[in-house]
Short mmCIF file of C-alpha atoms in Angstrom, two decimals:
data_model
loop_
_atom_site.label_atom_id
_atom_site.label_comp_id
_atom_site.label_asym_id
_atom_site.label_seq_id
_atom_site.Cartn_x
_atom_site.Cartn_y
_atom_site.Cartn_z
CA MET K 10 -13.69 33.39 -25.28
CA GLY K 11 -13.86 29.65 -24.75
CA PHE K 12 -15.49 26.45 -25.94
CA ILE K 13 -18.92 25.67 -27.33
CA LYS K 14 -20.08 22.13 -26.66
CA ALA K 15 -20.88 20.31 -29.91
CA PHE K 16 -21.56 16.83 -28.54
CA THR K 17 -20.78 14.58 -25.59
CA GLY K 18 -19.16 11.16 -25.64
CA ALA K 19 -17.37 9.56 -28.58
CA LEU K 20 -17.04 11.15 -31.99
CA GLY K 21 -20.04 9.84 -33.94
CA GLY K 22 -20.53 9.29 -37.64
CA THR K 23 -22.42 12.53 -38.18
CA PHE K 24 -19.62 14.63 -36.80
CA ALA K 25 -17.02 12.54 -38.57
CA ASP K 26 -18.68 13.72 -41.77
CA GLN K 27 -19.13 17.32 -40.69
CA TRP K 28 -15.72 17.74 -39.02
CA LYS K 29 -13.28 17.36 -41.87
CA ASP K 30 -10.48 18.56 -39.63
CA PHE K 31 -10.29 18.34 -35.83
CA ILE K 32 -7.76 18.11 -33.00
CA VAL K 33 -7.20 15.10 -30.75
CA PRO K 34 -4.48 13.97 -28.27
CA ARG K 35 -1.26 12.59 -29.70
CA SER K 36 -1.54 8.88 -30.43
CA ASP K 37 2.04 7.93 -29.57
CA VAL K 38 2.02 8.60 -25.82
CA PRO K 39 2.71 5.80 -23.27
CA ALA K 40 0.51 5.01 -20.26
CA THR K 41 3.07 6.69 -17.97
CA ALA K 42 2.72 10.06 -19.75
CA ALA K 43 1.07 12.87 -17.78
CA ILE K 44 1.22 15.89 -20.13
CA PHE K 45 1.19 15.68 -23.93
CA GLY K 46 0.30 17.73 -26.96
CA ALA K 47 -2.25 17.42 -29.75
CA GLU K 48 -2.33 16.41 -33.38
CA ARG K 49 -4.65 17.47 -36.15
CA ARG K 50 -6.70 14.68 -37.71
CA GLY K 51 -8.50 14.77 -41.05
CA THR K 52 -11.41 12.46 -41.95
CA ASP K 53 -13.27 11.43 -45.05
CA SER K 54 -16.71 9.98 -45.63
CA GLY K 55 -15.27 6.50 -45.43
CA ARG K 56 -14.22 7.15 -41.85
CA GLY K 57 -10.56 6.98 -42.84
CA SER K 58 -8.18 9.26 -41.05
CA ASN K 59 -4.79 10.82 -41.42
CA THR K 60 -2.75 12.86 -39.02
CA LYS K 61 -0.11 15.49 -39.25
CA GLY K 62 2.10 17.16 -36.70
CA SER K 63 0.88 20.12 -34.72
CA GLU K 64 2.51 22.68 -32.48
CA ASN K 65 -0.38 22.55 -30.03
CA ILE K 66 -1.94 25.71 -31.44
CA ILE K 67 -5.70 26.22 -31.79
CA THR K 68 -7.29 29.23 -33.42
CA ASN K 69 -10.78 30.62 -33.68
CA GLY K 70 -13.19 27.97 -35.00
CA SER K 71 -10.97 24.96 -34.25
CA LYS K 72 -12.77 21.73 -33.52
CA ILE K 73 -11.27 19.76 -30.66
CA VAL K 74 -12.06 16.40 -29.03
CA VAL K 75 -11.58 15.61 -25.33
CA PRO K 76 -11.57 11.79 -24.87
CA GLU K 77 -12.63 9.99 -21.72
CA GLY K 78 -9.87 9.99 -19.11
CA THR K 79 -8.20 13.22 -20.27
CA ALA K 80 -8.42 16.91 -19.53
CA LEU K 81 -7.72 19.79 -21.91
CA LEU K 82 -5.95 22.97 -20.84
CA THR K 83 -5.28 26.05 -22.94
CA PHE K 84 -2.55 28.60 -22.19
CA GLN K 85 -1.52 32.08 -23.17
CA ASP K 86 1.67 33.68 -21.86
CA GLY K 87 1.98 30.92 -19.24
CA ALA K 88 -1.49 31.53 -17.78
CA ILE K 89 -4.45 29.16 -18.10
CA THR K 90 -7.19 30.42 -20.42
CA GLY K 91 -9.38 27.32 -20.56
CA CYS K 92 -10.06 23.97 -18.87
CA VAL K 93 -12.23 21.11 -20.14
CA THR K 94 -12.58 17.80 -18.29
CA GLU K 95 -15.94 16.80 -19.77
CA PRO K 96 -15.60 14.19 -22.56
CA GLY K 97 -16.93 15.28 -25.93
CA GLY K 98 -16.39 17.51 -28.95
CA PHE K 99 -16.00 21.29 -28.68
CA ILE K 100 -15.56 24.29 -30.95
CA TYR K 101 -13.08 26.94 -29.85
CA SER K 102 -14.37 30.48 -30.24
CA SER K 103 -12.76 33.72 -29.18
CA ASP K 104 -15.80 35.93 -29.78
CA ASP K 105 -18.98 33.89 -29.18
CA GLN K 106 -20.77 35.11 -26.07
CA ASN K 107 -22.07 31.59 -25.35
CA SER K 108 -18.64 30.03 -25.20
CA GLN K 109 -17.24 28.93 -21.84
CA SER K 110 -13.67 28.72 -20.61
CA PHE K 111 -14.39 26.20 -17.85
CA LEU K 112 -16.29 22.99 -18.66
CA ALA K 113 -16.17 20.24 -16.05
CA GLY K 114 -19.66 18.74 -16.24
CA ASP K 115 -21.43 17.59 -13.06
CA GLY K 116 -18.87 15.03 -11.95
CA PHE K 117 -16.03 14.97 -9.45
CA PHE K 118 -13.93 17.58 -11.23
CA SER K 119 -16.72 20.16 -11.28
CA SER K 120 -16.33 21.10 -7.59
CA THR K 121 -12.70 20.09 -7.19
CA LEU K 122 -11.36 22.24 -10.01
CA LYS K 123 -13.44 25.36 -9.46
CA THR K 124 -11.15 26.77 -6.77
CA SER K 125 -8.02 26.07 -8.83
CA TRP K 126 -9.61 27.62 -11.92
CA GLU K 127 -10.46 30.84 -10.10
CA ARG K 128 -6.94 31.01 -8.73
CA PHE K 129 -5.00 30.45 -11.96
CA LYS K 130 -7.24 31.60 -14.81
CA PHE K 131 -6.09 34.27 -17.25
CA GLY K 132 -6.73 37.72 -15.88
CA GLY K 133 -6.96 39.77 -19.09
CA THR K 134 -8.60 39.34 -22.48
CA PRO K 135 -7.22 36.22 -24.22
CA GLY K 136 -6.22 36.46 -27.84
CA GLY K 137 -7.49 34.29 -30.67
CA GLU K 138 -4.53 31.90 -30.63
CA GLN K 139 -4.00 29.49 -27.77
CA THR K 140 -1.60 26.70 -26.79
CA VAL K 141 -3.46 23.47 -26.02
CA ILE K 142 -2.23 20.49 -24.00
CA TYR K 143 -3.86 17.31 -22.75
CA VAL K 144 -3.54 15.93 -19.20
CA ASN K 145 -3.82 12.21 -18.42
CA LEU K 146 -6.52 11.61 -15.78
CA LYS K 147 -6.20 7.81 -15.73
CA GLU K 148 -4.14 5.79 -13.26
CA ILE K 149 -0.46 6.15 -14.12
CA PRO K 150 1.32 2.81 -13.51
CA GLY K 151 4.91 1.66 -13.18
CA ASN K 152 6.18 4.05 -10.51
CA ARG K 153 8.83 2.28 -8.45
CA PHE K 154 10.18 2.80 -4.96
CA GLY K 155 12.81 1.07 -2.84
CA THR K 156 15.16 1.61 0.08
CA GLN K 157 18.86 0.79 0.17
CA ALA K 158 19.03 0.71 3.97
CA GLU K 159 16.53 -0.16 6.70
CA ILE K 160 13.73 2.24 7.52
CA TYR K 161 12.31 2.20 11.07
CA TRP K 162 8.88 2.84 12.55
CA ASP K 163 7.02 2.27 15.81
CA ASP K 164 4.72 -0.74 15.59
CA ALA K 165 1.66 -0.76 17.87
CA PHE K 166 1.07 -4.51 17.73
CA LEU K 167 4.68 -5.47 18.46
CA GLY K 168 5.00 -2.65 20.94
CA THR K 169 8.44 -1.53 19.79
CA GLN K 170 10.44 -0.08 16.90
CA VAL K 171 10.93 -2.35 13.89
CA GLY K 172 12.96 -1.98 10.71
CA ALA K 173 13.05 -3.31 7.15
CA ILE K 174 14.31 -2.78 3.63
CA THR K 175 11.40 -2.65 1.19
CA ARG K 176 10.68 -2.42 -2.55
CA GLY K 177 7.56 -2.05 -4.64
CA THR K 178 5.52 -0.09 -7.18
CA TYR K 179 2.59 2.29 -7.01
CA THR K 180 0.01 3.85 -9.30
CA MET K 181 -0.94 7.50 -9.03
CA LYS K 182 -3.61 9.72 -10.47
CA ILE K 183 -3.83 13.40 -11.39
CA VAL K 184 -6.91 14.60 -9.52
CA ASP K 185 -6.48 18.31 -10.28
CA PRO K 186 -4.96 18.98 -13.73
CA ILE K 187 -4.77 22.75 -13.10
CA LEU K 188 -2.75 22.38 -9.89
CA PHE K 189 -0.57 19.75 -11.52
CA ALA K 190 0.24 21.85 -14.58
CA LYS K 191 0.78 25.11 -12.70
CA ASN K 192 2.58 23.92 -9.56
CA PHE K 193 4.57 20.90 -10.69
CA VAL K 194 5.15 20.68 -14.45
CA PRO K 195 8.03 22.84 -15.77
CA MET K 196 6.98 25.49 -18.28
CA GLU K 197 9.06 23.88 -21.01
CA TYR K 198 6.39 21.15 -21.27
CA LEU K 199 3.56 23.68 -21.65
CA ARG K 200 4.80 25.38 -24.81
CA PRO K 201 3.95 24.63 -28.46
CA GLY K 202 5.81 21.59 -29.78
CA ALA K 203 6.91 20.50 -26.29
CA GLU K 204 8.03 16.96 -25.50
CA VAL K 205 5.79 14.53 -23.66
CA PHE K 206 5.97 14.83 -19.87
CA ASP K 207 6.54 11.16 -19.07
CA PHE K 208 7.15 9.90 -15.53
CA ALA K 209 9.00 6.89 -16.94
CA ASP K 210 11.48 9.09 -18.79
CA MET K 211 14.85 8.68 -17.07
CA ASP K 212 15.78 12.23 -18.10
CA ASN K 213 12.69 13.72 -16.46
CA PRO K 214 13.80 15.09 -13.06
CA ALA K 215 10.20 15.13 -11.83
CA GLY K 216 10.10 11.34 -11.73
CA GLU K 217 13.23 11.21 -9.59
CA GLN K 218 11.79 13.88 -7.29
CA LEU K 219 8.63 11.86 -6.67
CA PHE K 220 10.71 8.71 -6.10
CA ASN K 221 12.74 10.43 -3.39
CA GLU K 222 9.63 11.85 -1.73
CA VAL K 223 7.90 8.47 -1.65
CA VAL K 224 10.98 6.80 -0.15
CA GLY K 225 11.18 9.61 2.39
CA SER K 226 7.54 8.95 3.35
CA LEU K 227 7.72 5.16 3.71
CA SER K 228 8.58 5.17 7.43
CA ALA K 229 5.57 7.37 8.19
CA ALA K 230 3.38 5.25 5.88
CA PHE K 231 4.30 2.01 7.68
CA SER K 232 3.63 3.74 11.00
CA ASN K 233 0.24 5.00 9.75
CA TYR K 234 -0.72 1.49 8.68
CA THR K 235 0.50 -0.55 11.66
CA ASN K 236 -0.89 1.93 14.20
CA ASP K 237 -4.36 2.10 12.65
CA PRO K 238 -6.75 0.03 14.87
CA SER K 239 -9.16 -0.51 11.96
CA ARG K 240 -6.49 -2.57 10.15
CA GLY K 241 -5.65 -4.79 13.11
CA SER K 242 -2.18 -3.25 13.51
CA ARG K 243 -0.57 -6.23 11.77
CA ILE K 244 2.42 -5.61 9.50
CA SER K 245 1.84 -9.01 7.87
CA LYS K 246 -1.29 -7.66 6.16
CA ILE K 247 0.49 -4.91 4.21
CA GLN K 248 1.62 -6.95 1.20
CA GLY K 249 -1.93 -8.13 0.51
CA ASP K 250 -3.62 -4.76 1.05
CA GLN K 251 -2.77 -2.59 -1.96
CA ILE K 252 -5.49 0.00 -1.41
CA GLY K 253 -5.19 0.14 2.39
CA PHE K 254 -1.44 0.74 2.36
CA ALA K 255 -1.86 3.18 -0.55
CA GLN K 256 -4.12 5.27 1.69
CA SER K 257 -1.45 5.26 4.40
CA LEU K 258 1.28 6.21 1.90
CA SER K 259 -0.94 8.87 0.30
CA GLN K 260 -1.54 10.36 3.76
CA ALA K 261 2.21 10.38 4.42
CA VAL K 262 3.19 12.11 1.16
CA GLU K 263 0.39 14.63 1.62
CA GLU K 264 1.57 15.50 5.12
CA GLY K 265 5.19 15.70 4.05
CA TYR K 266 5.02 17.11 0.51
CA THR K 267 1.39 18.23 -0.12
CA TRP K 268 0.93 16.02 -3.19
CA LYS K 269 -2.84 16.38 -3.43
CA SER K 270 -3.44 19.89 -2.12
CA GLY K 271 -0.35 21.40 -3.74
CA ARG K 272 0.20 19.38 -6.92
CA GLY K 273 -3.11 17.65 -7.66
CA LEU K 274 -1.51 14.17 -7.38
CA GLU K 275 -2.73 11.17 -5.40
CA ILE K 276 -1.42 7.63 -4.85
CA VAL K 277 -4.09 5.04 -5.72
CA LYS K 278 -2.59 1.56 -5.27
CA VAL K 279 0.66 0.17 -3.87
CA ALA K 280 2.19 -3.26 -4.49
CA ILE K 281 4.99 -4.17 -2.08
CA THR K 282 7.16 -6.73 -3.84
CA ALA K 283 9.58 -7.36 -0.97
CA ILE K 284 10.06 -6.65 2.74
CA GLU K 285 13.37 -7.72 4.28
CA TYR K 286 13.25 -7.24 8.05
CA ASP K 287 16.37 -6.54 10.07
CA GLU K 288 17.67 -9.27 12.41
CA ASP K 289 16.08 -7.89 15.58
CA THR K 290 12.69 -7.64 13.88
CA LYS K 291 12.99 -11.19 12.50
CA LYS K 292 13.61 -12.56 16.01
CA LEU K 293 10.72 -10.55 17.39
CA LEU K 294 8.32 -11.75 14.68
CA SER K 295 9.47 -15.34 15.32
CA ASP K 296 8.66 -14.99 19.02
CA VAL K 297 5.26 -13.50 18.21
CA LYS K 298 4.54 -16.39 15.84
CA LYS K 299 5.37 -18.90 18.56
CA ALA K 300 3.21 -17.05 21.07
CA ASP K 301 0.30 -17.07 18.61
CA ALA K 302 0.76 -20.81 18.07
CA LEU K 303 0.66 -21.48 21.83
CA SER K 304 -2.46 -19.43 22.51
CA GLY K 305 -5.88 -20.93 23.30
CA ALA K 306 -6.75 -24.63 22.81
CA ARG K 307 -3.75 -25.17 20.55
CA GLY K 308 -1.40 -24.09 23.34
CA ASN K 309 -3.09 -26.45 25.84
CA SER K 310 -2.67 -29.36 23.43
CA PHE K 311 0.97 -28.46 22.84
CA MET K 312 1.71 -28.45 26.59
CA GLN K 313 0.11 -31.88 27.01
CA GLN K 314 2.32 -33.27 24.25
CA SER K 315 5.41 -31.71 25.81
CA VAL K 316 4.73 -33.29 29.20
CA ALA K 317 4.02 -36.65 27.59
CA ARG K 318 7.36 -36.51 25.77
CA GLY K 319 9.05 -35.72 29.09
CA PHE K 320 7.59 -38.84 30.72
CA GLN K 321 8.62 -40.96 27.76
CA ALA K 322 12.19 -39.66 27.89
CA ALA K 323 12.35 -40.27 31.63
CA GLY K 324 11.22 -43.87 31.18
CA GLU K 325 13.77 -44.53 28.43
CA ASN K 326 16.69 -43.06 30.37
CA GLY K 327 15.99 -44.26 33.92
CA GLY K 328 19.01 -44.52 36.34
CA GLY K 329 20.54 -47.73 37.77
CA ALA K 330 22.61 -48.53 40.81
CA GLY K 331 24.48 -45.22 40.61
CA MET K 332 21.12 -43.45 41.15
CA ALA K 333 20.14 -45.61 44.14
CA PHE K 334 19.94 -42.67 46.49
CA MET K 335 16.97 -41.23 44.56
CA GLY K 336 14.11 -43.77 44.84
CA MET K 337 10.54 -42.44 44.85
CA GLY K 338 7.05 -42.85 43.31
CA MET K 339 5.39 -41.04 40.42
CA ASN K 340 2.52 -39.41 42.29
CA ALA K 341 3.96 -35.89 42.24
CA ALA K 342 4.70 -35.96 38.53
CA GLY K 343 1.38 -37.64 37.84
CA ASN K 344 -0.41 -34.77 39.53
CA VAL K 345 1.50 -32.29 37.33
CA MET K 346 0.58 -34.23 34.20
CA GLY K 347 -3.05 -34.50 35.25
CA GLY K 348 -3.27 -30.73 35.71
CA PHE K 349 -2.27 -30.13 32.10
CA GLN K 350 -4.74 -32.70 30.79
CA GLN K 351 -7.86 -31.13 32.32
CA PRO K 352 -10.19 -29.10 30.05
CA VAL K 353 -9.97 -25.37 30.67
CA ASN K 354 -13.38 -24.97 32.38
CA GLN K 355 -13.55 -28.25 34.34
CA GLN K 356 -12.32 -29.25 37.79
CA PRO K 357 -9.41 -31.72 37.90
CA GLN K 358 -10.54 -35.32 38.19
CA GLN K 359 -9.59 -37.41 41.19
CA PRO K 360 -6.39 -39.40 40.64
CA GLN K 361 -6.97 -42.98 39.58
CA GLN K 362 -6.19 -45.65 42.12
CA GLN K 363 -2.68 -46.92 42.01
CA THR K 364 -2.24 -50.25 40.31
CA GLN K 365 -1.46 -53.32 42.38
CA GLN K 366 1.86 -53.77 40.67
CA GLN K 367 4.70 -52.12 42.61
CA GLU K 368 7.61 -50.40 40.83
CA ASP K 369 11.16 -50.25 42.10
CA PRO K 370 11.47 -46.98 44.11
CA TYR K 371 14.94 -46.26 42.74
CA GLU K 372 13.63 -46.44 39.16
CA LYS K 373 10.77 -44.12 40.10
CA LEU K 374 13.19 -41.69 41.62
CA ALA K 375 15.39 -41.76 38.52
CA LYS K 376 12.41 -40.95 36.32
CA LEU K 377 11.40 -38.05 38.51
CA LYS K 378 14.97 -36.75 38.54
CA LYS K 379 14.75 -36.64 34.76
CA LEU K 380 11.49 -34.66 35.00
CA LEU K 381 13.18 -32.29 37.44
CA ASP K 382 16.09 -31.78 35.04
CA ASP K 383 13.66 -31.15 32.18
CA GLY K 384 11.78 -28.56 34.23
CA VAL K 385 8.51 -30.51 34.30
CA ILE K 386 8.36 -30.61 38.14
CA SER K 387 9.82 -28.22 40.69
CA GLN K 388 12.59 -28.87 43.21
CA GLU K 389 10.05 -28.70 46.05
CA GLU K 390 7.88 -31.37 44.43
CA PHE K 391 10.91 -33.58 43.86
CA ASP K 392 12.09 -33.23 47.50
CA GLU K 393 8.62 -34.02 48.86
CA ALA K 394 8.26 -37.13 46.69
CA LYS K 395 11.79 -38.28 47.66
CA LYS K 396 10.94 -38.07 51.38
CA LYS K 397 7.83 -40.20 50.86
CA LEU K 398 9.69 -42.88 48.88
CA LEU K 399 12.62 -43.09 51.30
CA GLY K 400 10.36 -42.96 54.38
CA VAL K 401 12.18 -39.97 55.95
#
């Protein structure tokens, strides 16, 4: 009992003439549908077609088409009697010795499905009437996730625990239609005349179940991503790395809920539409951003500008008679400034000779007091320069 291969690929003109009546997947299913029934299609020599409802029943001699991106499963008494994942046209026969119950071609599904087929196939002698369903093997879009409160994970780059509220969507794919149908889909969807098993259907409890499992796996997924050395351990890369984060999320749902090994489901791509960090994480990321900005040559340039602004402020706000007790020269501060201005791998240049023009020692001391208050020079440097200026 099984299927005889009539042709591979699309239904050609020759078979459109020969096959006056054949079975194809329902034409009214959305992209989010996973399991759906069949409809019987009639053709004429002008390649016209008409359809009529079907209760997903095939009998001996039925002609059936398996389009690209779909799998066909047949059932009897809740057990699988046939599986076809190879695109093409087939004739169902219950008595031909050349017919086969398992047709997966030489592609990915050939080796993947063999174990599942041996585990779930019908154990007796199937009858001549079978229930047929189609399984969507394409990417299933529009699956949403989101958290109402912060989730937390340990971040290797930041070196601490961080938290965020996040939202997004993901696409998934059925990689083992036998496991999916037997271990996840309720039997009510595998009977003749059953409704479409649609993940977008708000009344389908399976969609809600997957939503909750994905949300429950997000913390582990973020941890997988940010602690993976090959990805640079940077949380900022997640929103632009759909496939990379999908691999981390797929790993998390597999470890927590055995999506692939137990249900034949796999997450393919993830689009994070929003990440709202908690206040502690925002402050930490701000500090890291500043530290990044001050690293290397950019940091050296920034320090030079800061010291220059300190000198300018000191000159604009120099003290008068009330600061008379603080007169001194600028040598100490000049040495500090010169140290910042040297290239990283060069020795400091010798100080330039002092100009002939003498400056009032009290004004010098007032400027240096300003530098002391701004933290540009130390108390010890200020005291030493003061002694030199006052001659003590």
